[in-house]
Amino acid sequence: MDDYPLLNLFLTMLYLFLWVMWFFLLFKVITDLFRDHTLNGWAKAGWLIFVIVLPYLGVLIYLIVRGRSMHERDAKAVKDSEAAFRSYVREAASSEGSSGSTSHVSDLAKLAELKDKGALDAQEYERAKAKLLA
């Protein structure tokens, strides 16, 4: 490694980093193109050809021209995803609460209360609990 100075190593790492960042931006632009529902097919094809034929210039111009709407689409996708997740959690919680674990808990509490009062012996309690949990 004596013939490869430290500065060249840092420059090589910088070039590698910039190359990876450019690929990240290229894939981000391409996925944004296909996710955008306001553009028609010809506009998408035009942008895609521009980004492929003149990659650095195409990505830079795309970010300048459509960067704001790109951010808005990302924010809308995150908001929609979060709303769908919250809706799913509400549905799962309400369906489980009405017929799922809550009723089992209350039934087990009633069985334990009957056992404590002496209405059920230990063997009957265990059978009822096993039937309830099965």
PDB file of N, CA, C and O in Angstrom, residues 32-102:
ATOM      1  N   ASP A  32     -40.614   7.115  -8.038  1.00  0.00           N
ATOM      2  CA  ASP A  32     -41.544   8.238  -7.960  1.00  0.00           C
ATOM      3  C   ASP A  32     -42.285   8.424  -9.276  1.00  0.00           C
ATOM      4  O   ASP A  32     -43.469   8.749  -9.274  1.00  0.00           O
ATOM      5  N   LEU A  33     -41.599   8.202 -10.378  1.00  0.00           N
ATOM      6  CA  LEU A  33     -42.255   8.301 -11.684  1.00  0.00           C
ATOM      7  C   LEU A  33     -43.408   7.311 -11.795  1.00  0.00           C
ATOM      8  O   LEU A  33     -44.494   7.652 -12.240  1.00  0.00           O
ATOM      9  N   PHE A  34     -43.178   6.084 -11.405  1.00  0.00           N
ATOM     10  CA  PHE A  34     -44.210   5.064 -11.546  1.00  0.00           C
ATOM     11  C   PHE A  34     -45.304   5.191 -10.496  1.00  0.00           C
ATOM     12  O   PHE A  34     -46.413   4.700 -10.681  1.00  0.00           O
ATOM     13  N   ARG A  35     -45.016   5.853  -9.383  1.00  0.00           N
ATOM     14  CA  ARG A  35     -46.009   6.006  -8.327  1.00  0.00           C
ATOM     15  C   ARG A  35     -46.927   7.202  -8.570  1.00  0.00           C
ATOM     16  O   ARG A  35     -48.031   7.266  -8.030  1.00  0.00           O
ATOM     17  N   ASP A  36     -46.470   8.142  -9.390  1.00  0.00           N
ATOM     18  CA  ASP A  36     -47.238   9.356  -9.639  1.00  0.00           C
ATOM     19  C   ASP A  36     -48.414   9.063 -10.567  1.00  0.00           C
ATOM     20  O   ASP A  36     -48.235   8.617 -11.692  1.00  0.00           O
ATOM     21  N   HIS A  37     -49.625   9.309 -10.089  1.00  0.00           N
ATOM     22  CA  HIS A  37     -50.822   9.035 -10.871  1.00  0.00           C
ATOM     23  C   HIS A  37     -51.277  10.251 -11.679  1.00  0.00           C
ATOM     24  O   HIS A  37     -52.205  10.141 -12.469  1.00  0.00           O
ATOM     25  N   THR A  38     -50.639  11.406 -11.482  1.00  0.00           N
ATOM     26  CA  THR A  38     -51.040  12.587 -12.229  1.00  0.00           C
ATOM     27  C   THR A  38     -50.398  12.637 -13.610  1.00  0.00           C
ATOM     28  O   THR A  38     -50.911  13.311 -14.494  1.00  0.00           O
ATOM     29  N   LEU A  39     -49.269  11.967 -13.787  1.00  0.00           N
ATOM     30  CA  LEU A  39     -48.607  11.931 -15.097  1.00  0.00           C
ATOM     31  C   LEU A  39     -49.233  10.862 -15.971  1.00  0.00           C
ATOM     32  O   LEU A  39     -49.567   9.780 -15.496  1.00  0.00           O
ATOM     33  N   ASN A  40     -49.356  11.161 -17.256  1.00  0.00           N
ATOM     34  CA  ASN A  40     -49.843  10.129 -18.168  1.00  0.00           C
ATOM     35  C   ASN A  40     -48.668   9.255 -18.616  1.00  0.00           C
ATOM     36  O   ASN A  40     -47.513   9.524 -18.270  1.00  0.00           O
ATOM     37  N   GLY A  41     -48.946   8.242 -19.381  1.00  0.00           N
ATOM     38  CA  GLY A  41     -47.915   7.286 -19.780  1.00  0.00           C
ATOM     39  C   GLY A  41     -46.814   7.897 -20.621  1.00  0.00           C
ATOM     40  O   GLY A  41     -45.645   7.537 -20.473  1.00  0.00           O
ATOM     41  N   TRP A  42     -47.169   8.824 -21.521  1.00  0.00           N
ATOM     42  CA  TRP A  42     -46.158   9.444 -22.369  1.00  0.00           C
ATOM     43  C   TRP A  42     -45.202  10.301 -21.548  1.00  0.00           C
ATOM     44  O   TRP A  42     -43.993  10.316 -21.811  1.00  0.00           O
ATOM     45  N   ALA A  43     -45.710  11.016 -20.593  1.00  0.00           N
ATOM     46  CA  ALA A  43     -44.849  11.849 -19.747  1.00  0.00           C
ATOM     47  C   ALA A  43     -43.914  10.983 -18.918  1.00  0.00           C
ATOM     48  O   ALA A  43     -42.728  11.298 -18.762  1.00  0.00           O
ATOM     49  N   LYS A  44     -44.453   9.888 -18.389  1.00  0.00           N
ATOM     50  CA  LYS A  44     -43.595   8.969 -17.632  1.00  0.00           C
ATOM     51  C   LYS A  44     -42.509   8.382 -18.516  1.00  0.00           C
ATOM     52  O   LYS A  44     -41.342   8.292 -18.110  1.00  0.00           O
ATOM     53  N   ALA A  45     -42.878   7.981 -19.734  1.00  0.00           N
ATOM     54  CA  ALA A  45     -41.890   7.422 -20.660  1.00  0.00           C
ATOM     55  C   ALA A  45     -40.845   8.469 -21.026  1.00  0.00           C
ATOM     56  O   ALA A  45     -39.643   8.156 -21.101  1.00  0.00           O
ATOM     57  N   GLY A  46     -41.261   9.699 -21.236  1.00  0.00           N
ATOM     58  CA  GLY A  46     -40.315  10.771 -21.557  1.00  0.00           C
ATOM     59  C   GLY A  46     -39.325  11.018 -20.441  1.00  0.00           C
ATOM     60  O   GLY A  46     -38.112  11.115 -20.673  1.00  0.00           O
ATOM     61  N   TRP A  47     -39.828  11.123 -19.214  1.00  0.00           N
ATOM     62  CA  TRP A  47     -38.938  11.309 -18.070  1.00  0.00           C
ATOM     63  C   TRP A  47     -38.004  10.118 -17.915  1.00  0.00           C
ATOM     64  O   TRP A  47     -36.813  10.281 -17.630  1.00  0.00           O
ATOM     65  N   LEU A  48     -38.523   8.919 -18.088  1.00  0.00           N
ATOM     66  CA  LEU A  48     -37.697   7.723 -17.923  1.00  0.00           C
ATOM     67  C   LEU A  48     -36.589   7.676 -18.976  1.00  0.00           C
ATOM     68  O   LEU A  48     -35.433   7.380 -18.643  1.00  0.00           O
ATOM     69  N   ILE A  49     -36.914   7.986 -20.211  1.00  0.00           N
ATOM     70  CA  ILE A  49     -35.888   8.008 -21.265  1.00  0.00           C
ATOM     71  C   ILE A  49     -34.859   9.089 -20.961  1.00  0.00           C
ATOM     72  O   ILE A  49     -33.647   8.870 -21.104  1.00  0.00           O
ATOM     73  N   PHE A  50     -35.323  10.259 -20.512  1.00  0.00           N
ATOM     74  CA  PHE A  50     -34.407  11.346 -20.176  1.00  0.00           C
ATOM     75  C   PHE A  50     -33.468  10.948 -19.042  1.00  0.00           C
ATOM     76  O   PHE A  50     -32.272  11.233 -19.081  1.00  0.00           O
ATOM     77  N   VAL A  51     -33.997  10.273 -18.035  1.00  0.00           N
ATOM     78  CA  VAL A  51     -33.181   9.859 -16.893  1.00  0.00           C
ATOM     79  C   VAL A  51     -32.204   8.742 -17.291  1.00  0.00           C
ATOM     80  O   VAL A  51     -31.091   8.685 -16.778  1.00  0.00           O
ATOM     81  N   ILE A  52     -32.590   7.895 -18.244  1.00  0.00           N
ATOM     82  CA  ILE A  52     -31.701   6.803 -18.654  1.00  0.00           C
ATOM     83  C   ILE A  52     -30.638   7.289 -19.638  1.00  0.00           C
ATOM     84  O   ILE A  52     -29.467   6.931 -19.527  1.00  0.00           O
ATOM     85  N   VAL A  53     -31.014   8.152 -20.593  1.00  0.00           N
ATOM     86  CA  VAL A  53     -30.073   8.605 -21.614  1.00  0.00           C
ATOM     87  C   VAL A  53     -29.058   9.599 -21.038  1.00  0.00           C
ATOM     88  O   VAL A  53     -27.860   9.500 -21.289  1.00  0.00           O
ATOM     89  N   LEU A  54     -29.544  10.559 -20.275  1.00  0.00           N
ATOM     90  CA  LEU A  54     -28.660  11.539 -19.621  1.00  0.00           C
ATOM     91  C   LEU A  54     -28.841  11.412 -18.107  1.00  0.00           C
ATOM     92  O   LEU A  54     -29.516  12.238 -17.486  1.00  0.00           O
ATOM     93  N   PRO A  55     -28.253  10.399 -17.510  1.00  0.00           N
ATOM     94  CA  PRO A  55     -28.606  10.071 -16.125  1.00  0.00           C
ATOM     95  C   PRO A  55     -28.350  11.179 -15.110  1.00  0.00           C
ATOM     96  O   PRO A  55     -29.248  11.515 -14.337  1.00  0.00           O
ATOM     97  N   TYR A  56     -27.159  11.758 -15.087  1.00  0.00           N
ATOM     98  CA  TYR A  56     -26.881  12.765 -14.061  1.00  0.00           C
ATOM     99  C   TYR A  56     -27.726  14.012 -14.276  1.00  0.00           C
ATOM    100  O   TYR A  56     -28.350  14.521 -13.341  1.00  0.00           O
ATOM    101  N   LEU A  57     -27.763  14.481 -15.492  1.00  0.00           N
ATOM    102  CA  LEU A  57     -28.550  15.661 -15.814  1.00  0.00           C
ATOM    103  C   LEU A  57     -30.046  15.390 -15.645  1.00  0.00           C
ATOM    104  O   LEU A  57     -30.791  16.221 -15.117  1.00  0.00           O
ATOM    105  N   GLY A  58     -30.498  14.213 -16.061  1.00  0.00           N
ATOM    106  CA  GLY A  58     -31.908  13.858 -15.945  1.00  0.00           C
ATOM    107  C   GLY A  58     -32.379  13.821 -14.504  1.00  0.00           C
ATOM    108  O   GLY A  58     -33.441  14.347 -14.164  1.00  0.00           O
ATOM    109  N   VAL A  59     -31.589  13.194 -13.620  1.00  0.00           N
ATOM    110  CA  VAL A  59     -31.963  13.129 -12.201  1.00  0.00           C
ATOM    111  C   VAL A  59     -31.955  14.522 -11.592  1.00  0.00           C
ATOM    112  O   VAL A  59     -32.863  14.890 -10.845  1.00  0.00           O
ATOM    113  N   LEU A  60     -30.940  15.318 -11.920  1.00  0.00           N
ATOM    114  CA  LEU A  60     -30.859  16.673 -11.373  1.00  0.00           C
ATOM    115  C   LEU A  60     -32.044  17.528 -11.827  1.00  0.00           C
ATOM    116  O   LEU A  60     -32.679  18.204 -11.009  1.00  0.00           O
ATOM    117  N   ILE A  61     -32.374  17.478 -13.099  1.00  0.00           N
ATOM    118  CA  ILE A  61     -33.511  18.260 -13.597  1.00  0.00           C
ATOM    119  C   ILE A  61     -34.826  17.746 -13.013  1.00  0.00           C
ATOM    120  O   ILE A  61     -35.713  18.525 -12.664  1.00  0.00           O
ATOM    121  N   TYR A  62     -34.967  16.425 -12.892  1.00  0.00           N
ATOM    122  CA  TYR A  62     -36.186  15.877 -12.288  1.00  0.00           C
ATOM    123  C   TYR A  62     -36.352  16.391 -10.853  1.00  0.00           C
ATOM    124  O   TYR A  62     -37.450  16.764 -10.450  1.00  0.00           O
ATOM    125  N   LEU A  63     -35.255  16.398 -10.093  1.00  0.00           N
ATOM    126  CA  LEU A  63     -35.344  16.878  -8.713  1.00  0.00           C
ATOM    127  C   LEU A  63     -35.672  18.362  -8.659  1.00  0.00           C
ATOM    128  O   LEU A  63     -36.404  18.809  -7.762  1.00  0.00           O
ATOM    129  N   ILE A  64     -35.166  19.135  -9.597  1.00  0.00           N
ATOM    130  CA  ILE A  64     -35.470  20.571  -9.615  1.00  0.00           C
ATOM    131  C   ILE A  64     -36.926  20.807 -10.012  1.00  0.00           C
ATOM    132  O   ILE A  64     -37.636  21.581  -9.369  1.00  0.00           O
ATOM    133  N   VAL A  65     -37.377  20.132 -11.062  1.00  0.00           N
ATOM    134  CA  VAL A  65     -38.721  20.373 -11.589  1.00  0.00           C
ATOM    135  C   VAL A  65     -39.800  19.749 -10.710  1.00  0.00           C
ATOM    136  O   VAL A  65     -40.829  20.371 -10.436  1.00  0.00           O
ATOM    137  N   ARG A  66     -39.593  18.519 -10.268  1.00  0.00           N
ATOM    138  CA  ARG A  66     -40.660  17.787  -9.581  1.00  0.00           C
ATOM    139  C   ARG A  66     -40.318  17.423  -8.137  1.00  0.00           C
ATOM    140  O   ARG A  66     -40.957  16.578  -7.524  1.00  0.00           O
ATOM    141  N   GLY A  67     -39.324  18.073  -7.556  1.00  0.00           N
ATOM    142  CA  GLY A  67     -38.901  17.749  -6.191  1.00  0.00           C
ATOM    143  C   GLY A  67     -39.968  18.012  -5.144  1.00  0.00           C
ATOM    144  O   GLY A  67     -40.172  17.219  -4.232  1.00  0.00           O
ATOM    145  N   ARG A  68     -40.659  19.131  -5.271  1.00  0.00           N
ATOM    146  CA  ARG A  68     -41.699  19.475  -4.288  1.00  0.00           C
ATOM    147  C   ARG A  68     -42.852  18.474  -4.339  1.00  0.00           C
ATOM    148  O   ARG A  68     -43.304  17.977  -3.315  1.00  0.00           O
ATOM    149  N   SER A  69     -43.311  18.154  -5.542  1.00  0.00           N
ATOM    150  CA  SER A  69     -44.415  17.195  -5.642  1.00  0.00           C
ATOM    151  C   SER A  69     -43.957  15.797  -5.233  1.00  0.00           C
ATOM    152  O   SER A  69     -44.750  14.994  -4.737  1.00  0.00           O
ATOM    153  N   MET A  70     -42.669  15.511  -5.423  1.00  0.00           N
ATOM    154  CA  MET A  70     -42.116  14.229  -4.984  1.00  0.00           C
ATOM    155  C   MET A  70     -42.231  14.114  -3.459  1.00  0.00           C
ATOM    156  O   MET A  70     -42.646  13.083  -2.935  1.00  0.00           O
ATOM    157  N   HIS A  71     -41.915  15.193  -2.778  1.00  0.00           N
ATOM    158  CA  HIS A  71     -42.030  15.218  -1.314  1.00  0.00           C
ATOM    159  C   HIS A  71     -43.489  15.089  -0.888  1.00  0.00           C
ATOM    160  O   HIS A  71     -43.796  14.369   0.069  1.00  0.00           O
ATOM    161  N   GLU A  72     -44.372  15.765  -1.586  1.00  0.00           N
ATOM    162  CA  GLU A  72     -45.795  15.705  -1.234  1.00  0.00           C
ATOM    163  C   GLU A  72     -46.346  14.283  -1.416  1.00  0.00           C
ATOM    164  O   GLU A  72     -47.145  13.815  -0.605  1.00  0.00           O
ATOM    165  N   ARG A  73     -45.916  13.600  -2.476  1.00  0.00           N
ATOM    166  CA  ARG A  73     -46.363  12.215  -2.682  1.00  0.00           C
ATOM    167  C   ARG A  73     -45.825  11.302  -1.591  1.00  0.00           C
ATOM    168  O   ARG A  73     -46.525  10.410  -1.110  1.00  0.00           O
ATOM    169  N   ASP A  74     -44.577  11.522  -1.181  1.00  0.00           N
ATOM    170  CA  ASP A  74     -44.017  10.729  -0.083  1.00  0.00           C
ATOM    171  C   ASP A  74     -44.787  10.955   1.218  1.00  0.00           C
ATOM    172  O   ASP A  74     -45.110  10.010   1.944  1.00  0.00           O
ATOM    173  N   ALA A  75     -45.075  12.222   1.516  1.00  0.00           N
ATOM    174  CA  ALA A  75     -45.815  12.541   2.744  1.00  0.00           C
ATOM    175  C   ALA A  75     -47.216  11.949   2.700  1.00  0.00           C
ATOM    176  O   ALA A  75     -47.706  11.412   3.710  1.00  0.00           O
ATOM    177  N   LYS A  76     -47.874  12.001   1.554  1.00  0.00           N
ATOM    178  CA  LYS A  76     -49.210  11.425   1.419  1.00  0.00           C
ATOM    179  C   LYS A  76     -49.175   9.913   1.572  1.00  0.00           C
ATOM    180  O   LYS A  76     -50.043   9.324   2.224  1.00  0.00           O
ATOM    181  N   ALA A  77     -48.150   9.272   1.020  1.00  0.00           N
ATOM    182  CA  ALA A  77     -48.029   7.818   1.155  1.00  0.00           C
ATOM    183  C   ALA A  77     -47.824   7.418   2.611  1.00  0.00           C
ATOM    184  O   ALA A  77     -48.410   6.443   3.086  1.00  0.00           O
ATOM    185  N   VAL A  78     -47.016   8.187   3.332  1.00  0.00           N
ATOM    186  CA  VAL A  78     -46.791   7.896   4.757  1.00  0.00           C
ATOM    187  C   VAL A  78     -48.077   8.102   5.540  1.00  0.00           C
ATOM    188  O   VAL A  78     -48.442   7.283   6.394  1.00  0.00           O
ATOM    189  N   LYS A  79     -48.805   9.185   5.250  1.00  0.00           N
ATOM    190  CA  LYS A  79     -50.058   9.468   5.951  1.00  0.00           C
ATOM    191  C   LYS A  79     -51.093   8.373   5.675  1.00  0.00           C
ATOM    192  O   LYS A  79     -51.783   7.912   6.587  1.00  0.00           O
ATOM    193  N   ASP A  80     -51.202   7.946   4.408  1.00  0.00           N
ATOM    194  CA  ASP A  80     -52.154   6.882   4.060  1.00  0.00           C
ATOM    195  C   ASP A  80     -51.786   5.567   4.735  1.00  0.00           C
ATOM    196  O   ASP A  80     -52.655   4.842   5.221  1.00  0.00           O
ATOM    197  N   SER A  81     -50.508   5.271   4.766  1.00  0.00           N
ATOM    198  CA  SER A  81     -50.054   4.036   5.412  1.00  0.00           C
ATOM    199  C   SER A  81     -50.347   4.058   6.910  1.00  0.00           C
ATOM    200  O   SER A  81     -50.804   3.066   7.479  1.00  0.00           O
ATOM    201  N   GLU A  82     -50.107   5.198   7.537  1.00  0.00           N
ATOM    202  CA  GLU A  82     -50.383   5.327   8.972  1.00  0.00           C
ATOM    203  C   GLU A  82     -51.880   5.227   9.256  1.00  0.00           C
ATOM    204  O   GLU A  82     -52.300   4.580  10.222  1.00  0.00           O
ATOM    205  N   ALA A  83     -52.700   5.838   8.409  1.00  0.00           N
ATOM    206  CA  ALA A  83     -54.149   5.770   8.592  1.00  0.00           C
ATOM    207  C   ALA A  83     -54.653   4.337   8.413  1.00  0.00           C
ATOM    208  O   ALA A  83     -55.515   3.883   9.176  1.00  0.00           O
ATOM    209  N   ALA A  84     -54.096   3.630   7.434  1.00  0.00           N
ATOM    210  CA  ALA A  84     -54.493   2.234   7.232  1.00  0.00           C
ATOM    211  C   ALA A  84     -54.088   1.378   8.427  1.00  0.00           C
ATOM    212  O   ALA A  84     -54.842   0.505   8.866  1.00  0.00           O
ATOM    213  N   PHE A  85     -52.898   1.632   8.974  1.00  0.00           N
ATOM    214  CA  PHE A  85     -52.454   0.873  10.145  1.00  0.00           C
ATOM    215  C   PHE A  85     -53.350   1.148  11.348  1.00  0.00           C
ATOM    216  O   PHE A  85     -53.759   0.224  12.052  1.00  0.00           O
ATOM    217  N   ARG A  86     -53.671   2.418  11.577  1.00  0.00           N
ATOM    218  CA  ARG A  86     -54.546   2.754  12.712  1.00  0.00           C
ATOM    219  C   ARG A  86     -55.933   2.139  12.545  1.00  0.00           C
ATOM    220  O   ARG A  86     -56.525   1.655  13.504  1.00  0.00           O
ATOM    221  N   SER A  87     -56.441   2.151  11.335  1.00  0.00           N
ATOM    222  CA  SER A  87     -57.741   1.543  11.061  1.00  0.00           C
ATOM    223  C   SER A  87     -57.699   0.041  11.328  1.00  0.00           C
ATOM    224  O   SER A  87     -58.615  -0.516  11.936  1.00  0.00           O
ATOM    225  N   TYR A  88     -56.630  -0.596  10.904  1.00  0.00           N
ATOM    226  CA  TYR A  88     -56.485  -2.033  11.143  1.00  0.00           C
ATOM    227  C   TYR A  88     -56.409  -2.334  12.636  1.00  0.00           C
ATOM    228  O   TYR A  88     -57.048  -3.273  13.114  1.00  0.00           O
ATOM    229  N   VAL A  89     -55.660  -1.529  13.369  1.00  0.00           N
ATOM    230  CA  VAL A  89     -55.549  -1.748  14.817  1.00  0.00           C
ATOM    231  C   VAL A  89     -56.895  -1.562  15.489  1.00  0.00           C
ATOM    232  O   VAL A  89     -57.282  -2.353  16.357  1.00  0.00           O
ATOM    233  N   ARG A  90     -57.654  -0.523  15.075  1.00  0.00           N
ATOM    234  CA  ARG A  90     -58.983  -0.312  15.655  1.00  0.00           C
ATOM    235  C   ARG A  90     -59.911  -1.488  15.374  1.00  0.00           C
ATOM    236  O   ARG A  90     -60.638  -1.943  16.241  1.00  0.00           O
ATOM    237  N   GLU A  91     -59.896  -1.984  14.128  1.00  0.00           N
ATOM    238  CA  GLU A  91     -60.740  -3.127  13.765  1.00  0.00           C
ATOM    239  C   GLU A  91     -60.358  -4.370  14.556  1.00  0.00           C
ATOM    240  O   GLU A  91     -61.223  -5.084  15.064  1.00  0.00           O
ATOM    241  N   ALA A  92     -59.051  -4.611  14.645  1.00  0.00           N
ATOM    242  CA  ALA A  92     -58.588  -5.798  15.360  1.00  0.00           C
ATOM    243  C   ALA A  92     -58.931  -5.703  16.845  1.00  0.00           C
ATOM    244  O   ALA A  92     -59.349  -6.686  17.456  1.00  0.00           O
ATOM    245  N   ALA A  93     -58.779  -4.518  17.424  1.00  0.00           N
ATOM    246  CA  ALA A  93     -59.078  -4.346  18.844  1.00  0.00           C
ATOM    247  C   ALA A  93     -60.569  -4.475  19.117  1.00  0.00           C
ATOM    248  O   ALA A  93     -60.979  -5.081  20.109  1.00  0.00           O
ATOM    249  N   SER A  94     -61.392  -3.919  18.232  1.00  0.00           N
ATOM    250  CA  SER A  94     -62.834  -3.983  18.481  1.00  0.00           C
ATOM    251  C   SER A  94     -63.378  -5.394  18.274  1.00  0.00           C
ATOM    252  O   SER A  94     -64.223  -5.850  19.028  1.00  0.00           O
ATOM    253  N   SER A  95     -62.885  -6.105  17.269  1.00  0.00           N
ATOM    254  CA  SER A  95     -63.380  -7.466  17.047  1.00  0.00           C
ATOM    255  C   SER A  95     -62.885  -8.409  18.128  1.00  0.00           C
ATOM    256  O   SER A  95     -63.580  -9.329  18.527  1.00  0.00           O
ATOM    257  N   GLU A  96     -61.673  -8.162  18.621  1.00  0.00           N
ATOM    258  CA  GLU A  96     -61.154  -9.017  19.684  1.00  0.00           C
ATOM    259  C   GLU A  96     -61.842  -8.704  21.002  1.00  0.00           C
ATOM    260  O   GLU A  96     -62.102  -9.579  21.810  1.00  0.00           O
ATOM    261  N   GLY A  97     -62.143  -7.437  21.223  1.00  0.00           N
ATOM    262  CA  GLY A  97     -62.776  -7.044  22.473  1.00  0.00           C
ATOM    263  C   GLY A  97     -64.187  -7.554  22.608  1.00  0.00           C
ATOM    264  O   GLY A  97     -64.641  -7.890  23.690  1.00  0.00           O
ATOM    265  N   SER A  98     -64.914  -7.661  21.502  1.00  0.00           N
ATOM    266  CA  SER A  98     -66.307  -8.070  21.598  1.00  0.00           C
ATOM    267  C   SER A  98     -66.459  -9.580  21.731  1.00  0.00           C
ATOM    268  O   SER A  98     -67.351 -10.050  22.402  1.00  0.00           O
ATOM    269  N   SER A  99     -65.583 -10.352  21.071  1.00  0.00           N
ATOM    270  CA  SER A  99     -65.785 -11.796  21.117  1.00  0.00           C
ATOM    271  C   SER A  99     -64.528 -12.564  21.472  1.00  0.00           C
ATOM    272  O   SER A  99     -64.547 -13.770  21.502  1.00  0.00           O
ATOM    273  N   GLY A 100     -63.445 -11.883  21.733  1.00  0.00           N
ATOM    274  CA  GLY A 100     -62.179 -12.575  21.893  1.00  0.00           C
ATOM    275  C   GLY A 100     -61.732 -12.673  23.326  1.00  0.00           C
ATOM    276  O   GLY A 100     -62.411 -13.212  24.185  1.00  0.00           O
ATOM    277  N   SER A 101     -60.567 -12.116  23.593  1.00  0.00           N
ATOM    278  CA  SER A 101     -59.893 -12.317  24.864  1.00  0.00           C
ATOM    279  C   SER A 101     -60.634 -11.691  26.036  1.00  0.00           C
ATOM    280  O   SER A 101     -60.557 -12.191  27.142  1.00  0.00           O
ATOM    281  N   THR A 102     -61.358 -10.602  25.851  1.00  0.00           N
ATOM    282  CA  THR A 102     -62.048  -9.951  26.963  1.00  0.00           C
ATOM    283  C   THR A 102     -63.120 -10.854  27.540  1.00  0.00           C
ATOM    284  O   THR A 102     -63.259 -10.961  28.759  1.00  0.00           O
TER     285      THR A 102
END
